[in-house]
mmCIF file of C-alpha atoms and ligand atoms in Angstrom:
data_model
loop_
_atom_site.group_PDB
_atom_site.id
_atom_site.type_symbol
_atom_site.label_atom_id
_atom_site.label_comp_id
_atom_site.label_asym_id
_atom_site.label_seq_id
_atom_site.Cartn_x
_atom_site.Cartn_y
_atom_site.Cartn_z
ATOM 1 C CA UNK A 27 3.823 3.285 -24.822
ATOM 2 C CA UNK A 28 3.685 5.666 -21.550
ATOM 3 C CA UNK A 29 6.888 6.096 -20.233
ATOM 4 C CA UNK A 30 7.202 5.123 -16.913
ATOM 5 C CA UNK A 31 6.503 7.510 -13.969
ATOM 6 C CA UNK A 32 7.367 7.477 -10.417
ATOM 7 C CA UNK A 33 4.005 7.566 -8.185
ATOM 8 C CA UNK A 34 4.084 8.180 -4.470
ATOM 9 C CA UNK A 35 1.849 6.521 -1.868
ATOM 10 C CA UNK A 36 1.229 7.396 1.566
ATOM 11 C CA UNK A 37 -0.931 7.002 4.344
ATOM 12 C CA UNK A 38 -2.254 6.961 7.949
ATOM 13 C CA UNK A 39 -0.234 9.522 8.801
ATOM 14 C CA UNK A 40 -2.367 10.044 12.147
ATOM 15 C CA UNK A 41 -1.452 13.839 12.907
ATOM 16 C CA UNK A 42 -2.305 15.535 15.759
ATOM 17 C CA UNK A 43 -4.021 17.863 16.599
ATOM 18 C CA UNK A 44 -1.701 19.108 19.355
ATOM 19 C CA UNK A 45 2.062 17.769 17.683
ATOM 20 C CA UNK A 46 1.701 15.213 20.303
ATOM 21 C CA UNK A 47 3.578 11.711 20.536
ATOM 22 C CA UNK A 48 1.322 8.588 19.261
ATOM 23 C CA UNK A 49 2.309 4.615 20.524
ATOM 24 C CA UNK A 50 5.771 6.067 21.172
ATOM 25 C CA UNK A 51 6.655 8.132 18.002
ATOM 26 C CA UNK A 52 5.693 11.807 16.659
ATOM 27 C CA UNK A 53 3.255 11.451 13.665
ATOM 28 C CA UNK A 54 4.938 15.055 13.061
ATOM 29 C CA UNK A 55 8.316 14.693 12.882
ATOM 30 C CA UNK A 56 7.836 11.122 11.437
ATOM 31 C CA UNK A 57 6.201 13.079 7.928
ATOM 32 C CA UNK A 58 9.047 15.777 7.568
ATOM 33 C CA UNK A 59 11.205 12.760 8.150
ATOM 34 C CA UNK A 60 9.676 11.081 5.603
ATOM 35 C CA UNK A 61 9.228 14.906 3.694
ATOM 36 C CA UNK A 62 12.988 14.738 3.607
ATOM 37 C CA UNK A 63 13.303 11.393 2.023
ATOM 38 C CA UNK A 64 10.885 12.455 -0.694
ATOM 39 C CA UNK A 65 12.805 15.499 -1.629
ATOM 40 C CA UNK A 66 15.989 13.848 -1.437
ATOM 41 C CA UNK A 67 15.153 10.559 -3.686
ATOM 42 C CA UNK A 68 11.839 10.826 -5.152
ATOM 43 C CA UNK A 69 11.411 14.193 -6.212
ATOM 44 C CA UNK A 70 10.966 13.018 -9.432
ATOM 45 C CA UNK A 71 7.633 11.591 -8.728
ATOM 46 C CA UNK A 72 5.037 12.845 -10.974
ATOM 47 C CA UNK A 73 2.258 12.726 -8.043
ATOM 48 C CA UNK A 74 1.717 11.850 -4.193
ATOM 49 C CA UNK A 75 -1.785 9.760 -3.071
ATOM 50 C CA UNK A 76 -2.251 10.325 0.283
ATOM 51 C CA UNK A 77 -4.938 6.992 1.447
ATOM 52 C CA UNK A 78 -6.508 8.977 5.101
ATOM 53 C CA UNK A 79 -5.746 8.636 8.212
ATOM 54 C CA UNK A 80 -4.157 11.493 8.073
ATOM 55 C CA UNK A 81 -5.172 13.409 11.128
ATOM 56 C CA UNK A 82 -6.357 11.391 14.311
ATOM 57 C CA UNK A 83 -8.613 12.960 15.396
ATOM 58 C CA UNK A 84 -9.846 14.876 11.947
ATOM 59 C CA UNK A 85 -8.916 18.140 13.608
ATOM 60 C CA UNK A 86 -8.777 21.419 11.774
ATOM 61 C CA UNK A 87 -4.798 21.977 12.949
ATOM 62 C CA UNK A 88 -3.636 19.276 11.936
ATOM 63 C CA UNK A 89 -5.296 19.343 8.339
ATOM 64 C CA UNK A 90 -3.564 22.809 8.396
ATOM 65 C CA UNK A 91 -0.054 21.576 9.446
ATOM 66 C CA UNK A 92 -0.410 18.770 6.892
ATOM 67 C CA UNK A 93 -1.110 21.430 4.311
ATOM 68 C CA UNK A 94 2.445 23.597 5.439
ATOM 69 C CA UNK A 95 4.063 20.160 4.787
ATOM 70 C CA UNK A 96 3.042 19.323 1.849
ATOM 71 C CA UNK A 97 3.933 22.424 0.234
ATOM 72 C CA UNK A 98 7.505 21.229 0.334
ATOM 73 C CA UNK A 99 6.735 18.693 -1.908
ATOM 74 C CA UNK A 100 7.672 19.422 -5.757
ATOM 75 C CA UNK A 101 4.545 17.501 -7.159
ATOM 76 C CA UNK A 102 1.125 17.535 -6.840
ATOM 77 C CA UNK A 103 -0.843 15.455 -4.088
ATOM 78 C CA UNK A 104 -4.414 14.055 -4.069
ATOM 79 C CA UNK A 105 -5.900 13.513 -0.750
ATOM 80 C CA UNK A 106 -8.063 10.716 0.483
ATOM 81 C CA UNK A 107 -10.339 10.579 4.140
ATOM 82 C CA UNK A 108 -9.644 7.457 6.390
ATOM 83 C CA UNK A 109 -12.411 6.252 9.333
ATOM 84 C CA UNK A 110 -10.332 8.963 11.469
ATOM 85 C CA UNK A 111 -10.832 11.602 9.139
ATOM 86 C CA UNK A 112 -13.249 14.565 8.856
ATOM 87 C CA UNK A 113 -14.468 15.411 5.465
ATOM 88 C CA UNK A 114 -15.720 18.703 6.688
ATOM 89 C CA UNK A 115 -12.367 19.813 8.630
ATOM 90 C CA UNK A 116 -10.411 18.616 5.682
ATOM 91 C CA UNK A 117 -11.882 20.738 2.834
ATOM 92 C CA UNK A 118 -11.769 23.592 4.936
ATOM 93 C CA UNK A 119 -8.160 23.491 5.000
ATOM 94 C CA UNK A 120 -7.897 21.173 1.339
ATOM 95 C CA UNK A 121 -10.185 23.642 -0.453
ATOM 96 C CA UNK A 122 -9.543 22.020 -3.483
ATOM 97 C CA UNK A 123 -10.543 18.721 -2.735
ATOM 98 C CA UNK A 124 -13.454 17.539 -4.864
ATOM 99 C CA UNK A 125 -16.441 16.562 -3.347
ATOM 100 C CA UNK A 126 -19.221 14.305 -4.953
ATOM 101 C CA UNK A 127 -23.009 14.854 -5.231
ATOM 102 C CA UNK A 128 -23.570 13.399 -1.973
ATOM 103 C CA UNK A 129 -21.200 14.704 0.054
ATOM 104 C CA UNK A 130 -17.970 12.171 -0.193
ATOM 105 C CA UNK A 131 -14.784 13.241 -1.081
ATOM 106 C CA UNK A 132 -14.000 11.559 -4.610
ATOM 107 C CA UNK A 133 -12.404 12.349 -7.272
ATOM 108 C CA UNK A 134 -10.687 11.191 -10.365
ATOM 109 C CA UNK A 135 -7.173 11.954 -11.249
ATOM 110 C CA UNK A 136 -6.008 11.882 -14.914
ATOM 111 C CA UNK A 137 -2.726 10.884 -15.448
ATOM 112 C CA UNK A 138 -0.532 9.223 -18.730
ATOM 113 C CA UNK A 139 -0.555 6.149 -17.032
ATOM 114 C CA UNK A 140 -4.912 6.505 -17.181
ATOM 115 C CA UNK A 141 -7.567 7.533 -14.527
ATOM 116 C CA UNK A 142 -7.030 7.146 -10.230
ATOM 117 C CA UNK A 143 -10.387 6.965 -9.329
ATOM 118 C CA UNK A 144 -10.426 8.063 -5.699
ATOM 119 C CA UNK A 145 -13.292 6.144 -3.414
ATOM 120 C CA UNK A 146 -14.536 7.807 -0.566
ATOM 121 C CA UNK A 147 -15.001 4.878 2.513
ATOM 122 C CA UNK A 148 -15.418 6.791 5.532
ATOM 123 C CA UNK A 149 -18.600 5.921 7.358
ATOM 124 C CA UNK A 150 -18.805 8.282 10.063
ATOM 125 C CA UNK A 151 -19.281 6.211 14.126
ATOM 126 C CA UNK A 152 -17.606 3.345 12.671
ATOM 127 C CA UNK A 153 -13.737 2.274 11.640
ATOM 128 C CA UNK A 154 -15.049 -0.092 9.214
ATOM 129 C CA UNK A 155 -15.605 1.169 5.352
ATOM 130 C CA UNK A 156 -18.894 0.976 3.571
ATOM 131 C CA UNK A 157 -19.283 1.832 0.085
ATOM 132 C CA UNK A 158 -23.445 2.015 -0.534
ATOM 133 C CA UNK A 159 -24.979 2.692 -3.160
ATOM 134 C CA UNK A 160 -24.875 6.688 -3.206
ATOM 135 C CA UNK A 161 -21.029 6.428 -3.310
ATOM 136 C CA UNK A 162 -21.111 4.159 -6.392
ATOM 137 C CA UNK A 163 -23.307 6.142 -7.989
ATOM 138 C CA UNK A 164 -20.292 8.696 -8.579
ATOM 139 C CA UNK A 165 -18.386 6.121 -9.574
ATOM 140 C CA UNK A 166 -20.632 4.151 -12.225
ATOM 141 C CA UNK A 167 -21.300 7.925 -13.601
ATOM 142 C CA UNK A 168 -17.301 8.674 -14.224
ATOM 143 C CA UNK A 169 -16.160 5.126 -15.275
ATOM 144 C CA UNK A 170 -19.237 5.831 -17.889
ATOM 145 C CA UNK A 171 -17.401 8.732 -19.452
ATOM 146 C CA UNK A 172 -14.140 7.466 -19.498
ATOM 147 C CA UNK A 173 -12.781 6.481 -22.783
ATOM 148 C CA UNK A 174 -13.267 2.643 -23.817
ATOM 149 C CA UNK A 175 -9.284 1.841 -23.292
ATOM 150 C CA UNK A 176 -8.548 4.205 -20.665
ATOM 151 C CA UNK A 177 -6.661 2.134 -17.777
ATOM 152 C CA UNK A 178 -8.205 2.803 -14.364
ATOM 153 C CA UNK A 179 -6.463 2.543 -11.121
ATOM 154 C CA UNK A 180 -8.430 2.552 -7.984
ATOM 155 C CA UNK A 181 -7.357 4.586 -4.532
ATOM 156 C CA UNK A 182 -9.117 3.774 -1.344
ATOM 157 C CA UNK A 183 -8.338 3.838 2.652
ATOM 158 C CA UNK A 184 -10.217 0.664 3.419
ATOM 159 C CA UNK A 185 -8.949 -2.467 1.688
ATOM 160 C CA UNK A 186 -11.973 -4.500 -0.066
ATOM 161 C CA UNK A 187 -10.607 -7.390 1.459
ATOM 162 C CA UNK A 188 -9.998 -9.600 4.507
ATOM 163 C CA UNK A 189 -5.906 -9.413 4.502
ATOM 164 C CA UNK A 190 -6.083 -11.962 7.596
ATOM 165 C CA UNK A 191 -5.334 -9.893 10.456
ATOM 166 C CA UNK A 192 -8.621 -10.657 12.303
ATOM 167 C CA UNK A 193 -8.273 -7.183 14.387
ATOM 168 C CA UNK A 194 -8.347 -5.151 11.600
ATOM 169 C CA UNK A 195 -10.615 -7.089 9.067
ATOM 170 C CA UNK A 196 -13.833 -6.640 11.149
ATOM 171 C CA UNK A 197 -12.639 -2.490 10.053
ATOM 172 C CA UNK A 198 -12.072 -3.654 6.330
ATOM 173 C CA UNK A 199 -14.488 -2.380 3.886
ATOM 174 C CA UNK A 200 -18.003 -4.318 4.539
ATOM 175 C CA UNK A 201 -19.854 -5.057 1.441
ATOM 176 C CA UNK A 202 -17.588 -4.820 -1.257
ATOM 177 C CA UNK A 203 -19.673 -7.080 -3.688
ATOM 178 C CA UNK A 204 -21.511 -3.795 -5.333
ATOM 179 C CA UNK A 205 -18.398 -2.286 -5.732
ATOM 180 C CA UNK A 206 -17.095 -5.051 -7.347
ATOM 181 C CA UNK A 207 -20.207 -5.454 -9.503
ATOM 182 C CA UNK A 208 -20.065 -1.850 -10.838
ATOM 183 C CA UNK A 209 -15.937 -2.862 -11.389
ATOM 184 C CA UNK A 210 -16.418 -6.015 -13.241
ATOM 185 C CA UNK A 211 -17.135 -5.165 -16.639
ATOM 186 C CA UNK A 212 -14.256 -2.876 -16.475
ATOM 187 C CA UNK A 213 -12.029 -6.075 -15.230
ATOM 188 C CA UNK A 214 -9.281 -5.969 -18.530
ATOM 189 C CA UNK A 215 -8.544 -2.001 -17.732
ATOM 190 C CA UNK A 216 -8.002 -2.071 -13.939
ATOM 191 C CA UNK A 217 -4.263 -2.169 -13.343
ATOM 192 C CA UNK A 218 -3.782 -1.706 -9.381
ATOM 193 C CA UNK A 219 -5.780 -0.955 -6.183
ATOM 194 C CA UNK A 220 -3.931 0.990 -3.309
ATOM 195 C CA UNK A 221 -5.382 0.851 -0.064
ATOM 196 C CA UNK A 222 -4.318 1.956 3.226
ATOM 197 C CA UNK A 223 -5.633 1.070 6.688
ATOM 198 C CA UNK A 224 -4.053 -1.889 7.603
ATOM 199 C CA UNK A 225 -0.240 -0.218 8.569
ATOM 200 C CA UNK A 226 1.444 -2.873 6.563
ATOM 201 C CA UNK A 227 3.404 -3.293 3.625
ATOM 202 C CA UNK A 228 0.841 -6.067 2.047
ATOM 203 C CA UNK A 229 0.695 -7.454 -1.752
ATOM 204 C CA UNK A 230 -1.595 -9.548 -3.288
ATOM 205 C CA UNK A 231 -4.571 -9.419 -5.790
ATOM 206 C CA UNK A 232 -8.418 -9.065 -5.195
ATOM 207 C CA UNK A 233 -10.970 -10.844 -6.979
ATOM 208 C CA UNK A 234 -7.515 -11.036 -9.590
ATOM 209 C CA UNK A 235 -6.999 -7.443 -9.507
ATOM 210 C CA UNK A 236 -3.921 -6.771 -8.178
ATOM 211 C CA UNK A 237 -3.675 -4.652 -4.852
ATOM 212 C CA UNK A 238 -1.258 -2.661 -2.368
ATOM 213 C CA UNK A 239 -1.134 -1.361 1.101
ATOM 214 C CA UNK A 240 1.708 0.578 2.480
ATOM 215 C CA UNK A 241 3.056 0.791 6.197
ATOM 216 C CA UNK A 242 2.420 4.218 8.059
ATOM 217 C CA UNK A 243 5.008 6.984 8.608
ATOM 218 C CA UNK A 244 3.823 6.681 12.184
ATOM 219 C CA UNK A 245 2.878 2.773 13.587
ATOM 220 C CA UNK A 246 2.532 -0.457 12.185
ATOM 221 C CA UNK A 247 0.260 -3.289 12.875
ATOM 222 C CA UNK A 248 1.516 -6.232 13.638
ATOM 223 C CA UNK A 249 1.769 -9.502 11.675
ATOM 224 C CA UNK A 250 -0.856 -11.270 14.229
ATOM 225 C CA UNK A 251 -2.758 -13.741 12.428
ATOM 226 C CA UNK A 252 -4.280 -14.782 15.952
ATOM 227 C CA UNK A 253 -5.303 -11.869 18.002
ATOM 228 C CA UNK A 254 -9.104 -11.508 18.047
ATOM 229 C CA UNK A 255 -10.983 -8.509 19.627
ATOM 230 C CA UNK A 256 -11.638 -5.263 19.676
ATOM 231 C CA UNK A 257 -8.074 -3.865 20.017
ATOM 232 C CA UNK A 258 -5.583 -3.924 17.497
ATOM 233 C CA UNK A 259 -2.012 -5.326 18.177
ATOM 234 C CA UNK A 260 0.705 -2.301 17.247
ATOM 235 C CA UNK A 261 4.333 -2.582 16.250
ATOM 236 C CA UNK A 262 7.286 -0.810 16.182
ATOM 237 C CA UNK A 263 8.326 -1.793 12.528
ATOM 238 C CA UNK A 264 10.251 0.386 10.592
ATOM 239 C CA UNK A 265 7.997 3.257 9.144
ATOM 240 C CA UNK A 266 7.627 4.152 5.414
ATOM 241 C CA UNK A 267 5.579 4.489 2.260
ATOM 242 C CA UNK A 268 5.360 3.435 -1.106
ATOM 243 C CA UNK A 269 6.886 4.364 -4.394
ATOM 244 C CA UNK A 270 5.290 2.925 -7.515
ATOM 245 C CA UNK A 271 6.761 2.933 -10.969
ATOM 246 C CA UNK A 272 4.579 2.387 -13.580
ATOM 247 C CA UNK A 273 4.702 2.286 -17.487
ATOM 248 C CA UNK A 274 2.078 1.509 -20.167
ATOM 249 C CA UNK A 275 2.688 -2.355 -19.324
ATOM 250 C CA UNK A 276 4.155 -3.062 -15.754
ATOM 251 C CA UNK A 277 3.201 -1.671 -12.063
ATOM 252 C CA UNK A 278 6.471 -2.241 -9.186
ATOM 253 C CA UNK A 279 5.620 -1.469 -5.981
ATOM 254 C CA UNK A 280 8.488 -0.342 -3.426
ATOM 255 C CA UNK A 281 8.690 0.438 -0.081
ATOM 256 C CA UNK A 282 10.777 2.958 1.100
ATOM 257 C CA UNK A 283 12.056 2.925 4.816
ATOM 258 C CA UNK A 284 12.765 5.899 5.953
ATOM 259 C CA UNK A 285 14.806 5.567 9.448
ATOM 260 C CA UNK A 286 17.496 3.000 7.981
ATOM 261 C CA UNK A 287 20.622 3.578 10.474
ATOM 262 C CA UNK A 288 24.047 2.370 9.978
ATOM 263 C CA UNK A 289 26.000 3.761 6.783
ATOM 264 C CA UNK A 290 24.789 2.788 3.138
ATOM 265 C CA UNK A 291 27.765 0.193 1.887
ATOM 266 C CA UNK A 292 28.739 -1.960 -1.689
ATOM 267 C CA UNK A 293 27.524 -5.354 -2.022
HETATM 268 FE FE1 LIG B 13 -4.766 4.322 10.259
#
């Protein structure tokens, strides 16, 4: 059986361009804070998914800055556009990144513990995520060559779901039925979905499959099963990201805080 493996998960990291403050805190200093905490406790982690939002505004400087960052990480990192990302901006500085026959930024990952297929759910002019038919079209053609028993793990900014925080699920993905369509027959082999978007720690399944978002670096949403509208209700909630450890059988998902004060003790 695969031995298990540390995998890191972060996202909405909402640079900017200018290494100005956001709600309060510096999306900056927030990553190298986080940056530290990697180094110090997970560098052990076989790879980092990083699920967009990670610069504001999409801006070329702070796809550059991210890059400087990252490079301080020990393992490899596989990128991801959020509704405040710029595909264009981003390759230019993330050369590397894959990019589909139509122009979205997917890719899929091979790993021991099976293939992270990353979706591409920016729809440019909207926050929402849309997933049409050109998009799956990548994906129907690489689950098609995958092995019959290779496990699949899917990676997207937009959760397919309505996690029932009214302000942000009018931006959840819209339409997810296709995608779940094309996913269906491969139902026994899909082991875990991690989303980002939402600026919460969240668990749960979707359609049975089982599913995780992790809280921002930066900001959090609140817990406001209420609020309707337009604008979104922020928090100051502790910051962090998550750190997944996986074998051939069982996913855990943890969150790590990052800005814990007061001095570690026995219990
Ligand atoms: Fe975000």
């Amino acid at each position: 059986m695969t031995e298990r493996m540390k995998v890191l998960h972060l996202s909405d990291l909402h640079l900017t361009d200018d290494g100005a403050d956001m709600f309060g805190a510096n999306p900056a200093t927030r990553l190298q804070q986080a940056i530290q905490v990697i180094v110090r406790e997970h560098a052990d982690a076989a790879f980092c998914l990083l699920t967009g939002d990670l610069a504001d505004r999409g801006g070329v400087a702070a796809y550059a800055w991210l890059q400087q960052q990252l490079q301080r990480l020990p393992m490899p990192c596989y990128l991801l556009p959020g509704n405040h990302d710029d595909r264009a901006n981003l390759r230019a500085v993330f050369t590397q990144t894959p990019v589909d026959a139509h122009g979205y930024l997917q890719q899929r990952v091979s790993t021991p513990l099976g293939s992270f297929l990353l979706l591409d759910t920016l729809q440019y002019g909207v926050a929402h995520g849309e997933y049409g038919a050109d998009r799956l079209e990548w994906l129907q053609r690489t689950l098609a060559t995958l092995d019959a028993d290779e496990p699949l793990w899917l990676v997207m900014h937009h959760p397919p779901l309505q996690v029932g925080i009214p302000s942000m699920d009018q931006y959840a993905l819209r339409n997810a039925e296709p995608l779940a369509c094309v996913l269906e027959p491969y139902r026994p082999r899909i082991r875990h979905l991690l989303v980002g978007h939402v600026h919460r720690a969240i668990g749960g399944s979707w359609r049975g499959w089982p599913f995780s978002c992790v809280r921002s670096p930066n900001h959090q949403v609140a817990l406001d099963l209420h609020t309707r509208g337009t604008d979104v209700p922020g928090s100051h909630e502790a910051p962090g990201f998550g750190v997944i450890l996986a074998d051939g059988r069982d996913v855990v998902v943890h969150h790590q805080d990052f800005l814990v004060t007061g001095a570690p003790f026995w219990i």
